[in-house]
Amino acid sequence: MIQRWHILGAGSIGCLWACNLVSMGYPVTLLLRNPAKLDIFNSTGAITLAEKRYSVSAELTDTSTEIDQLLITTKSTDTITALQSIKERLSKNVKVIVLQNGLGSQQWVKDQLPDAEIAWASTTDGVWTKTPFNLVHAGKGITRIGSPITRHAWVAALEKGFLKVEQDDDIAATLWRKLAINCAINPLTAVYQCKNGELINNPDYLATMVAICKEVELVAESEGIELFDGPLIEQACHVAELTAENYSSMMQDIQHQRITEISHITGYLCERAKQHGLHTPTNNTYLRKIKKLHENIKTSAY
Ligand code: KPL
């Protein structure tokens, strides 16, 4: 029997994945916290992607039906509140995929659900929401999925949709590599409110990016993580060049007065550095700067 996927976090990545799961024949339900968002969804009854409508259903998190398969795509900062709102509904051996930026929340979910079959995922797909539940898949990337412990057979079935999916036997390292790039690009673009490409054209921004990357490399080494073949700064500049005209997710969060994922990106890095007795002054400075920007922001919604 094909089991239903529930999606916690109906933002652009969650909705893109909803369409992908529908394309594979899965029934999909979006879990929404906000009745107003449910009303908006019910007025269209589907997600639109490239002019095509994908039929999914939606319900409030406080509904009582059981959840057997759960994809978590909330912002990392919303994970605790979001998971707690549906924890009672999870079946004992629920299958869970955590597809989020940053680090820290994946391990937290795993610790909370000791009997669940857990997989973690990282994506390079770029997608944005034109109007609610109407998406533009702007950058076609890869979603890597892997279990932190043993391979789960059901993950392989997820390679059959229209999104490019690969199984990853070292998903923790993949998430770390993404974190490293995010540490290099996101806080700077958010503080200076610039496009990714500006980081490589402005000598002051570039010098700061170099300092950030050196600190990140030290922490990664202490964690036993091999980052890239060359220096991190080369990879970060390469990503900034490839995405030169884009605004990073953190830049957009600040621009739209939303809480950013800094605590799970630079915050996670600085915390790990502290554990290893390493100094990360540049990363600490940008962590403080973003936290200062958060002071004027009140809410976030998953
Ligand atoms: O992942 C990103 C983001 O915006 O969050 C990129 C564009 C790669 C910058 O770190």
mmCIF file of C-alpha atoms and ligand atoms in Angstrom, residues 101 123-124 178 181-186 189 196 239-240 243 246-252 261 265, ligand 1:
data_model
loop_
_atom_site.group_PDB
_atom_site.id
_atom_site.type_symbol
_atom_site.label_atom_id
_atom_site.label_comp_id
_atom_site.label_asym_id
_atom_site.label_seq_id
_atom_site.Cartn_x
_atom_site.Cartn_y
_atom_site.Cartn_z
ATOM 1 C CA ASN A 101 19.521 24.114 6.159
ATOM 2 C CA THR A 123 19.218 20.196 -1.320
ATOM 3 C CA THR A 124 20.696 22.578 -3.855
ATOM 4 C CA LYS A 178 26.496 23.131 2.963
ATOM 5 C CA ILE A 181 29.217 27.578 2.338
ATOM 6 C CA ASN A 182 26.294 29.136 4.177
ATOM 7 C CA CYS A 183 28.648 30.470 6.906
ATOM 8 C CA ALA A 184 30.760 32.093 4.173
ATOM 9 C CA ILE A 185 27.944 33.698 2.173
ATOM 10 C CA ASN A 186 24.738 34.144 4.137
ATOM 11 C CA THR A 189 24.907 39.203 2.384
ATOM 12 C CA ASN A 196 25.763 36.903 -3.478
ATOM 13 C CA VAL A 239 29.068 29.370 -5.336
ATOM 14 C CA ALA A 240 28.874 33.184 -4.994
ATOM 15 C CA THR A 243 24.530 32.536 -7.736
ATOM 16 C CA ASN A 246 20.636 35.782 -6.256
ATOM 17 C CA TYR A 247 19.888 37.004 -2.784
ATOM 18 C CA SER A 248 20.809 34.464 -0.109
ATOM 19 C CA SER A 249 18.037 33.027 2.041
ATOM 20 C CA MET A 250 19.368 34.910 5.077
ATOM 21 C CA MET A 251 19.513 38.207 3.199
ATOM 22 C CA GLN A 252 15.867 37.690 2.191
ATOM 23 C CA GLU A 261 18.609 30.455 10.520
ATOM 24 C CA ILE A 265 24.505 28.025 10.747
HETATM 25 O O1 KPL B 1 22.267 28.153 0.188
HETATM 26 C C1 KPL B 1 22.308 29.322 -0.046
HETATM 27 C C2 KPL B 1 21.329 30.201 0.638
HETATM 28 O O2 KPL B 1 20.978 31.261 0.130
HETATM 29 O O3 KPL B 1 20.884 29.800 1.717
HETATM 30 C C3 KPL B 1 23.373 29.881 -0.954
HETATM 31 C C4 KPL B 1 22.788 30.635 -2.095
HETATM 32 C C5 KPL B 1 24.205 28.753 -1.504
HETATM 33 C C6 KPL B 1 24.259 30.826 -0.215
HETATM 34 O O4 KPL B 1 24.847 30.271 0.884
#
